[in-house]
Amino acid sequence: MIQEFGPEHVFDNHFAPHEPAAGDYLLHYTDAGCLARVCHVGRSDADAGDSGEVVELPRLADYPRRPSRVTYLFSLGEERFFLALDDRVAAPAGFAYESVNWLRRAEPQHLLFAAATGSQLDRWYRANRFCGRCGAPTELAPASREIVCPECAHIVYPKICPGIICAVTSCDGGDEKIVLTRYAGRTTALWALVAGFTEIGEPLEDTVRREVMEEVGLSVKNLRFYKSQPWSFTDTLLVGFWCEVDGDPTIAVDRSELKEARWFSRDEIPLERTGDRASLTGEMIERFRLMGRRAWE
Ligand SMILES: [Zn+2]
């Protein structure tokens, strides 16, 4: 998954005030995406992803002029990452703004994770320049990852929205099946699992039951937590569950949200997710295809 890479890049998001050195990464985002340099190296390069693309992110020394507002983000092993909060910067030669979602196809994985996680923090900083309670300009807390209001002392923490991914399964007469869905109105309509955001006041288990009923009209039982995954593209923490259909397995698709949903036997599951190394959805679908009910036992 996107947060899984080698032990040489352990994620440390403890916030402490640091000044960037010339060799530290310094990220900058606009509505167009993240400053990055993408090299097309072809499929024969061992470092390249399936797309054959290798991404590099800018370091402080790459910028012709030092951005004026810089804050520390996090470290991945020995590599430190900073964020330029300026609206505009003098872009380093050879770098351009690339869609963070598009970078999902590229390698190495730890830089993809850094670009995605940095984008979540960048959105948070930019969305909270003024206090949501009193309207005064906010400030960054000096020694913690908090945005504070000097007028009314309101504190804002990074935005993380919990949501669920749910693999609905059945084992009718020994035929192991899973419900896959496809969203309407998306350009990348891969088969996926039932998913949705947690509502205020709702435990995760109820999110699973509600989303499955809303999207495909099924009751479920035997919920089992599998893994969770930060999904910074949508400010989300995704929580993955396995569950089994309870009673009538007839799917009633929510046409307003989904284009299609149906049961797949293991040997019918499309292979389009086999190379998906980033998402929990891809891992769960592939795991069920290979292991069936042993996926959670
Ligand atoms: Zn305030």
XYZ file of N, CA and C in Angstrom, residues 79-281:
609
model
N 15.725 11.410 5.082
C 15.265 12.488 4.203
C 14.246 13.366 4.916
N 14.503 14.681 4.930
C 13.559 15.608 5.557
C 12.772 16.357 4.479
N 11.494 16.578 4.767
C 10.596 17.235 3.812
C 10.037 18.508 4.429
N 10.091 19.580 3.640
C 9.554 20.876 4.039
C 8.511 21.309 3.010
N 7.712 22.291 3.407
C 6.655 22.798 2.537
C 6.818 24.307 2.378
N 6.771 24.769 1.136
C 6.761 26.213 0.873
C 5.310 26.675 0.856
N 4.998 27.632 1.736
C 3.626 28.106 1.861
C 3.341 29.324 0.972
N 4.342 29.834 0.284
C 4.134 30.951 -0.640
C 3.100 30.545 -1.703
N 2.300 31.537 -2.137
C 1.367 31.221 -3.221
C 2.113 30.846 -4.495
N 3.177 31.599 -4.750
C 3.981 31.316 -5.948
C 5.440 31.228 -5.561
N 6.182 30.404 -6.266
C 7.627 30.307 -6.064
C 8.289 30.343 -7.436
N 9.576 30.647 -7.444
C 10.357 30.523 -8.674
C 10.682 29.041 -8.840
N 10.053 28.403 -9.822
C 10.162 26.947 -9.944
C 11.570 26.536 -10.359
N 12.076 25.461 -9.779
C 13.396 24.966 -10.180
C 13.387 24.499 -11.636
N 14.525 24.639 -12.281
C 14.637 24.222 -13.681
C 14.333 22.728 -13.812
N 13.526 22.397 -14.792
C 13.220 21.002 -15.062
C 12.034 20.458 -14.292
N 11.495 21.251 -13.345
C 10.354 20.791 -12.555
C 9.075 21.470 -13.042
N 7.974 20.762 -12.955
C 6.675 21.309 -13.360
C 5.619 20.798 -12.386
N 4.445 21.432 -12.401
C 3.373 20.998 -11.498
C 2.662 19.782 -12.093
N 2.649 18.717 -11.325
C 2.048 17.461 -11.770
C 0.918 17.092 -10.799
N -0.162 16.565 -11.328
C -1.264 16.102 -10.491
C -0.778 15.025 -9.525
N -1.045 15.214 -8.242
C -0.586 14.241 -7.252
C -1.242 12.881 -7.505
N -2.492 12.902 -7.909
C -3.182 11.641 -8.186
C -2.538 10.908 -9.363
N -2.103 11.679 -10.341
C -1.450 11.082 -11.494
C -0.108 10.452 -11.086
N 0.573 11.082 -10.093
C 1.874 10.552 -9.659
C 1.759 9.174 -9.032
N 0.529 8.735 -8.711
C 0.341 7.390 -8.144
C 0.967 6.308 -9.008
N 1.094 6.586 -10.287
C 1.628 5.553 -11.192
C 3.149 5.452 -11.120
N 3.793 6.449 -10.518
C 5.248 6.544 -10.620
C 5.954 5.921 -9.415
N 7.239 5.793 -9.533
C 8.115 5.323 -8.468
C 9.103 6.436 -8.153
N 9.838 6.415 -7.046
C 9.753 5.426 -5.975
C 8.581 5.732 -5.031
N 8.157 4.681 -4.350
C 6.934 4.759 -3.569
C 7.033 5.769 -2.416
N 8.214 5.915 -1.803
C 8.280 6.812 -0.653
C 8.119 8.275 -1.078
N 8.556 8.615 -2.302
C 8.357 9.993 -2.763
C 6.907 10.238 -3.159
N 6.252 9.209 -3.686
C 4.826 9.318 -3.955
C 4.065 9.557 -2.645
N 4.421 8.789 -1.618
C 3.791 8.966 -0.303
C 4.048 10.379 0.215
N 5.278 10.879 0.062
C 5.612 12.223 0.536
C 4.804 13.278 -0.211
N 4.668 13.127 -1.529
C 3.912 14.106 -2.314
C 2.447 14.111 -1.904
N 1.883 12.913 -1.681
C 0.464 12.823 -1.317
C 0.232 13.365 0.093
N 1.070 12.969 1.045
C 0.897 13.422 2.422
C 1.144 14.919 2.526
N 2.145 15.406 1.790
C 2.405 16.841 1.760
C 1.229 17.616 1.192
N 0.539 17.040 0.201
C -0.600 17.739 -0.402
C -1.739 17.885 0.605
N -1.900 16.890 1.461
C -2.953 16.965 2.481
C -2.643 18.099 3.466
N -1.378 18.195 3.886
C -0.996 19.266 4.811
C -1.053 20.623 4.119
N -0.654 20.675 2.850
C -0.719 21.937 2.117
C -2.159 22.441 2.036
N -3.096 21.550 1.737
C -4.516 21.962 1.692
C -4.965 22.497 3.054
N -4.497 21.820 4.116
C -4.897 22.220 5.470
C -4.348 23.609 5.812
N -3.070 23.836 5.529
C -2.504 25.150 5.810
C -3.245 26.236 5.032
N -3.492 26.019 3.747
C -4.096 27.055 2.905
C -5.559 27.305 3.250
N -6.237 26.277 3.756
C -7.665 26.435 4.080
C -7.882 27.091 5.437
N -6.810 27.320 6.187
C -6.968 27.847 7.548
C -6.105 29.084 7.788
N -5.985 29.917 6.771
C -5.208 31.140 6.941
C -5.958 32.151 7.810
N -7.265 31.989 7.880
C -8.079 32.852 8.737
C -8.871 31.977 9.697
N -9.093 32.524 10.876
C -9.791 31.772 11.907
C -11.250 31.538 11.497
N -11.710 30.295 11.590
C -13.089 29.982 11.252
C -14.074 30.446 12.304
N -13.577 30.833 13.473
C -14.470 31.288 14.536
C -14.616 32.810 14.539
N -13.472 33.543 14.438
C -13.560 35.005 14.562
C -13.068 35.741 13.322
N -12.470 35.041 12.377
C -12.073 35.678 11.127
C -10.705 36.329 11.125
N -10.006 36.317 12.249
C -8.676 36.939 12.310
C -7.655 36.083 11.556
N -6.587 36.719 11.051
C -5.511 35.916 10.427
C -4.910 34.954 11.465
N -4.654 33.735 11.059
C -4.111 32.733 11.978
C -2.592 32.724 11.923
N -1.993 31.957 12.850
C -0.541 31.794 12.892
C -0.229 30.307 13.057
N 0.975 29.924 12.672
C 1.406 28.547 12.890
C 2.007 28.439 14.283
N 1.575 27.428 15.038
C 2.161 27.223 16.361
C 3.647 26.921 16.190
N 4.501 27.472 17.071
C 5.954 27.339 16.847
C 6.492 25.929 17.057
N 5.885 25.152 17.947
C 6.505 23.876 18.317
C 5.559 22.683 18.175
N 4.465 22.856 17.473
C 3.539 21.735 17.282
C 2.811 21.938 15.960
N 2.216 20.876 15.447
C 1.487 21.005 14.180
C 0.060 21.453 14.481
N -0.064 22.722 14.741
C -1.347 23.345 15.039
C -1.369 24.709 14.371
N -2.558 25.114 13.948
C -2.778 26.479 13.488
C -3.587 27.163 14.579
N -3.095 28.323 15.032
C -3.737 28.962 16.177
C -4.202 30.365 15.806
N -5.258 30.805 16.476
C -5.765 32.163 16.283
C -5.261 33.031 17.428
N -4.503 34.100 17.133
C -3.977 34.950 18.202
C -5.067 35.794 18.868
N -6.229 35.921 18.218
C -7.302 36.740 18.781
C -8.165 35.957 19.767
N -8.595 34.737 19.367
C -9.570 34.019 20.201
C -9.034 32.673 20.694
N -7.778 32.360 20.380
C -7.119 31.143 20.860
C -7.706 29.850 20.275
N -8.485 29.972 19.222
C -9.008 28.786 18.518
C -7.823 28.004 17.933
N -7.856 26.680 18.062
C -6.783 25.824 17.548
C -7.360 24.912 16.465
N -6.651 24.781 15.356
C -7.080 23.900 14.270
C -6.029 22.813 14.078
N -6.479 21.568 14.047
C -5.589 20.424 13.835
C -5.745 19.926 12.400
N -4.752 19.185 11.896
C -4.862 18.682 10.522
C -6.148 17.897 10.303
N -6.670 18.045 9.106
C -7.964 17.440 8.773
C -7.769 15.996 8.325
N -8.395 15.077 9.045
C -8.361 13.663 8.683
C -9.790 13.140 8.760
N -10.335 12.710 7.629
C -11.725 12.247 7.580
C -11.752 10.718 7.542
N -12.321 10.070 8.552
C -12.388 8.609 8.513
C -13.425 8.111 7.514
N -13.084 7.016 6.879
C -14.018 6.376 5.946
C -13.752 4.881 5.929
N -14.677 4.134 5.380
C -14.520 2.660 5.372
C -14.424 2.139 3.934
N -13.735 1.003 3.842
C -13.761 0.174 2.638
C -14.264 -1.180 3.099
N -15.208 -1.754 2.375
C -15.808 -2.989 2.861
C -15.910 -4.025 1.753
N -15.332 -5.202 2.016
C -15.450 -6.325 1.094
C -16.614 -7.190 1.564
N -17.726 -7.152 0.813
C -18.896 -7.978 1.133
C -18.720 -9.319 0.433
N -18.754 -10.404 1.202
C -18.485 -11.726 0.632
C -19.646 -12.676 0.902
N -19.649 -13.788 0.171
C -20.601 -14.865 0.459
C -19.921 -16.187 0.126
N -20.463 -17.247 0.681
C -19.921 -18.583 0.402
C -21.090 -19.539 0.253
N -21.876 -19.310 -0.791
C -23.090 -20.094 -1.010
C -22.727 -21.404 -1.704
N -22.881 -22.507 -1.001
C -22.567 -23.803 -1.590
C -21.094 -23.959 -1.915
N -20.227 -23.256 -1.190
C -18.784 -23.374 -1.406
C -18.249 -22.451 -2.467
N -19.132 -21.726 -3.181
C -18.672 -20.789 -4.211
C -18.413 -19.436 -3.557
N -17.127 -19.107 -3.403
C -16.759 -17.870 -2.707
C -16.915 -16.682 -3.650
N -17.689 -15.690 -3.199
C -17.961 -14.527 -4.053
C -17.735 -13.239 -3.274
N -17.534 -12.164 -4.055
C -17.310 -10.841 -3.474
C -18.094 -9.825 -4.297
N -18.582 -8.787 -3.639
C -19.295 -7.709 -4.336
C -18.290 -6.655 -4.785
N -18.244 -6.408 -6.091
C -17.440 -5.299 -6.616
C -18.371 -4.254 -7.208
N -17.938 -3.010 -7.121
C -18.767 -1.892 -7.570
C -17.940 -0.990 -8.477
N -18.651 -0.241 -9.296
C -17.983 0.792 -10.105
C -18.748 2.092 -9.962
N -18.004 3.169 -9.725
C -18.646 4.465 -9.542
C -19.088 5.048 -10.870
N -20.185 5.768 -10.797
C -20.615 6.556 -11.947
C -19.844 7.865 -11.946
N -19.645 8.431 -13.124
C -19.083 9.770 -13.234
C -17.620 9.883 -12.888
N -16.895 8.788 -12.892
C -15.454 8.855 -12.649
C -14.731 8.499 -13.949
N -13.626 9.156 -14.159
C -12.892 8.859 -15.387
C -12.142 7.537 -15.281
N -11.699 7.189 -14.069
C -11.001 5.915 -13.891
C -11.950 4.951 -13.196
N -12.802 4.317 -13.982
C -13.840 3.462 -13.395
C -13.325 2.048 -13.211
N -12.402 1.884 -12.245
C -11.965 0.535 -11.891
C -13.014 -0.102 -10.991
N -13.065 -1.435 -11.023
C -13.903 -2.136 -10.058
C -13.333 -1.910 -8.657
N -14.216 -1.670 -7.700
C -13.789 -1.309 -6.354
C -14.672 -2.022 -5.331
N -14.475 -1.682 -4.068
C -15.300 -2.218 -2.991
C -16.261 -1.132 -2.520
N -17.264 -1.530 -1.787
C -18.152 -0.544 -1.166
C -17.305 0.353 -0.260
N -17.525 1.659 -0.342
C -16.721 2.588 0.453
C -17.530 3.842 0.744
N -17.189 4.506 1.833
C -17.876 5.757 2.129
C -17.338 6.389 3.396
N -17.683 7.653 3.581
C -17.217 8.403 4.738
C -18.089 8.137 5.963
N -17.444 8.196 7.115
C -18.151 8.065 8.382
C -18.894 9.360 8.702
N -20.130 9.210 9.138
C -20.930 10.384 9.504
C -20.685 10.747 10.964
N -21.006 11.983 11.303
C -20.884 12.437 12.696
C -21.694 11.517 13.619
N -21.077 11.119 14.718
C -21.787 10.323 15.716
C -21.888 8.847 15.397
N -21.195 8.400 14.360
C -21.374 7.039 13.866
C -20.123 6.191 14.109
N -20.238 5.049 14.764
C -19.086 4.140 14.846
C -18.785 3.545 13.472
N -17.534 3.109 13.286
C -17.134 2.581 11.979
C -17.991 1.387 11.546
N -18.355 0.545 12.511
C -19.158 -0.638 12.160
C -20.498 -0.221 11.554
N -21.083 0.862 12.087
C -22.352 1.334 11.532
C -22.147 1.968 10.163
N -20.975 2.593 9.948
C -20.673 3.116 8.610
C -20.688 1.981 7.600
N -20.077 0.849 7.968
C -20.058 -0.308 7.062
C -21.490 -0.742 6.742
N -22.286 -0.959 7.784
C -23.651 -1.458 7.559
C -24.476 -0.462 6.737
N -24.321 0.829 7.025
C -25.104 1.841 6.310
C -24.667 1.949 4.850
N -23.346 2.004 4.623
C -22.866 2.175 3.248
C -23.220 0.961 2.382
N -23.107 -0.252 2.946
C -23.439 -1.445 2.163
C -24.924 -1.443 1.818
N -25.764 -1.077 2.785
C -27.205 -1.021 2.510
C -27.514 0.057 1.480
N -26.888 1.232 1.626
C -27.180 2.328 0.690
C -26.712 2.010 -0.727
N -25.503 1.456 -0.846
C -24.914 1.294 -2.180
C -25.421 0.051 -2.908
N -25.601 -1.044 -2.173
C -25.961 -2.289 -2.868
C -27.143 -3.011 -2.237
N -27.771 -2.435 -1.203
C -29.013 -2.982 -0.657
C -28.867 -4.303 0.074
N -27.701 -4.558 0.667
C -27.480 -5.831 1.356
C -27.306 -5.603 2.859
N -27.787 -6.590 3.650
C -27.457 -6.630 5.073
C -26.189 -7.454 5.239
N -25.352 -7.083 6.219
C -24.097 -7.807 6.419
C -23.909 -8.191 7.884
N -23.059 -9.206 8.079
C -22.759 -9.700 9.419
C -21.279 -10.097 9.475
N -20.833 -10.460 10.666
C -19.461 -10.938 10.869
C -18.408 -9.959 10.344
N -18.529 -8.703 10.757
C -17.542 -7.700 10.356
C -16.188 -8.006 10.995
N -15.145 -7.927 10.175
C -13.781 -8.134 10.685
C -12.893 -7.001 10.179
N -12.237 -6.342 11.120
C -11.274 -5.310 10.727
C -10.102 -5.977 10.005
N -9.630 -5.358 8.916
C -8.472 -5.897 8.202
C -7.250 -4.990 8.399
N -7.212 -3.835 7.771
C -6.100 -2.886 7.897
C -6.665 -1.487 7.687
N -5.875 -0.496 8.048
C -6.259 0.868 7.716
C -5.183 1.489 6.845
N -5.526 2.607 6.227
C -4.614 3.222 5.273
C -4.842 4.724 5.202
N -3.777 5.525 5.382
C -3.948 6.948 5.103
C -4.129 7.144 3.603
N -5.098 7.943 3.229
C -5.365 8.191 1.806
C -5.459 9.694 1.629
N -4.271 10.299 1.521
C -4.170 11.754 1.578
C -4.796 12.443 0.383
N -5.026 11.705 -0.695
C -5.619 12.319 -1.887
C -6.980 12.941 -1.559
N -7.673 12.365 -0.565
C -8.998 12.871 -0.181
C -9.058 13.193 1.316
N -7.925 13.474 1.939
C -7.855 13.804 3.377
C -8.446 12.699 4.246
N -8.284 11.462 3.821
C -9.015 10.359 4.443
C -8.104 9.411 5.206
N -8.634 8.824 6.270
C -8.074 7.603 6.840
C -9.066 6.493 6.530
N -8.667 5.548 5.691
C -9.558 4.467 5.279
C -9.381 3.267 6.195
N -10.494 2.660 6.581
C -10.482 1.499 7.455
C -11.137 0.338 6.707
N -10.377 -0.720 6.508
C -10.849 -1.838 5.695
C -11.490 -2.933 6.532
N -12.645 -3.403 6.092
C -13.358 -4.495 6.774
C -13.717 -5.598 5.780
N -13.672 -6.827 6.284
C -14.321 -7.953 5.605
C -15.685 -8.144 6.268
N -16.679 -8.567 5.501
C -17.950 -8.957 6.112
C -18.651 -9.941 5.196
N -19.715 -10.545 5.721
C -20.470 -11.541 4.957
C -21.896 -11.065 4.793
N -22.490 -11.403 3.638
C -23.872 -11.026 3.414
C -24.752 -11.770 4.415
N -25.772 -11.085 4.905
C -26.686 -11.661 5.884
C -28.073 -11.744 5.245
N -28.484 -12.961 4.859
C -29.801 -13.121 4.251
C -29.764 -12.991 2.741
N -30.794 -12.342 2.187
C -30.986 -12.263 0.732
C -29.775 -11.626 0.044
N -29.113 -12.337 -0.899
C -27.923 -11.770 -1.563
C -28.253 -10.947 -2.811
N -29.521 -10.648 -3.044
C -29.886 -9.903 -4.253
C -29.457 -8.448 -4.124
N -28.620 -8.006 -5.085
C -28.085 -6.644 -5.040
C -29.100 -5.651 -5.604
N -29.271 -4.547 -4.890
C -30.079 -3.430 -5.394
C -29.147 -2.222 -5.503
N -28.741 -1.881 -6.731
C -27.706 -0.854 -6.930
C -28.285 0.536 -6.724
N -27.512 1.352 -6.012
C -27.845 2.775 -5.869
C -27.374 3.484 -7.130
N -28.301 3.690 -8.080
C -27.914 4.224 -9.391
C -27.465 5.671 -9.310
N -27.822 6.374 -8.241
C -27.394 7.770 -8.153
C -25.908 7.863 -7.861
N -25.358 6.846 -7.209
C -23.957 6.909 -6.817
C -23.102 5.928 -7.617
N -23.663 4.772 -7.909
C -22.893 3.727 -8.576
C -23.441 3.449 -9.963
N -22.554 3.070 -10.840
C -22.977 2.661 -12.163
C -23.375 1.186 -12.149
N -22.639 0.417 -11.373
C -22.735 -1.027 -11.510
C -22.260 -1.698 -10.218
N -22.881 -2.789 -9.863
C -22.387 -3.599 -8.746
C -22.875 -5.023 -8.950
N -21.996 -5.991 -8.720
C -22.446 -7.384 -8.826
C -21.506 -8.312 -8.085
N -21.980 -9.553 -7.920
C -21.169 -10.579 -7.290
C -20.161 -11.133 -8.299
N -18.927 -11.357 -7.836
C -17.897 -11.994 -8.657
C -17.405 -13.248 -7.939
N -17.377 -14.384 -8.638
C -16.630 -15.536 -8.136
C -15.143 -15.203 -8.207
N -14.345 -15.950 -7.447
C -12.912 -15.613 -7.406
C -12.290 -15.614 -8.793
N -12.690 -16.594 -9.630
C -12.049 -16.672 -10.948
C -12.627 -15.667 -11.948
N -13.658 -14.925 -11.538
C -14.206 -13.880 -12.411
C -13.638 -12.497 -12.106
N -12.933 -12.387 -10.985
C -12.467 -11.061 -10.553
C -11.518 -10.485 -11.594
N -11.806 -9.264 -12.089
C -10.918 -8.677 -13.099
C -9.509 -8.467 -12.561
N -8.527 -8.587 -13.442
C -7.123 -8.500 -13.022
C -6.608 -7.068 -13.055
N -7.512 -6.096 -13.295
C -7.062 -4.710 -13.445
C -6.416 -4.154 -12.180
N -6.658 -4.791 -11.021
C -6.093 -4.298 -9.761
C -4.819 -5.031 -9.364
N -4.433 -6.027 -10.149
C -3.309 -6.867 -9.748
C -2.039 -6.046 -9.544
N -1.823 -5.017 -10.368
C -0.610 -4.210 -10.253
C -0.777 -2.985 -9.377
N -1.909 -2.869 -8.685
C -2.185 -1.700 -7.848
C -1.479 -1.875 -6.507
N -0.325 -1.220 -6.368
C 0.442 -1.361 -5.128
C 0.118 -0.273 -4.123
N -0.734 0.683 -4.523
C -0.968 1.832 -3.649
C -2.164 1.663 -2.726
N -3.230 1.023 -3.185
C -4.494 1.150 -2.448
C -4.871 -0.096 -1.653
N -5.523 0.174 -0.525
C -6.086 -0.895 0.308
C -7.158 -1.664 -0.460
N -7.940 -0.939 -1.258
C -8.948 -1.593 -2.090
C -8.311 -2.655 -2.977
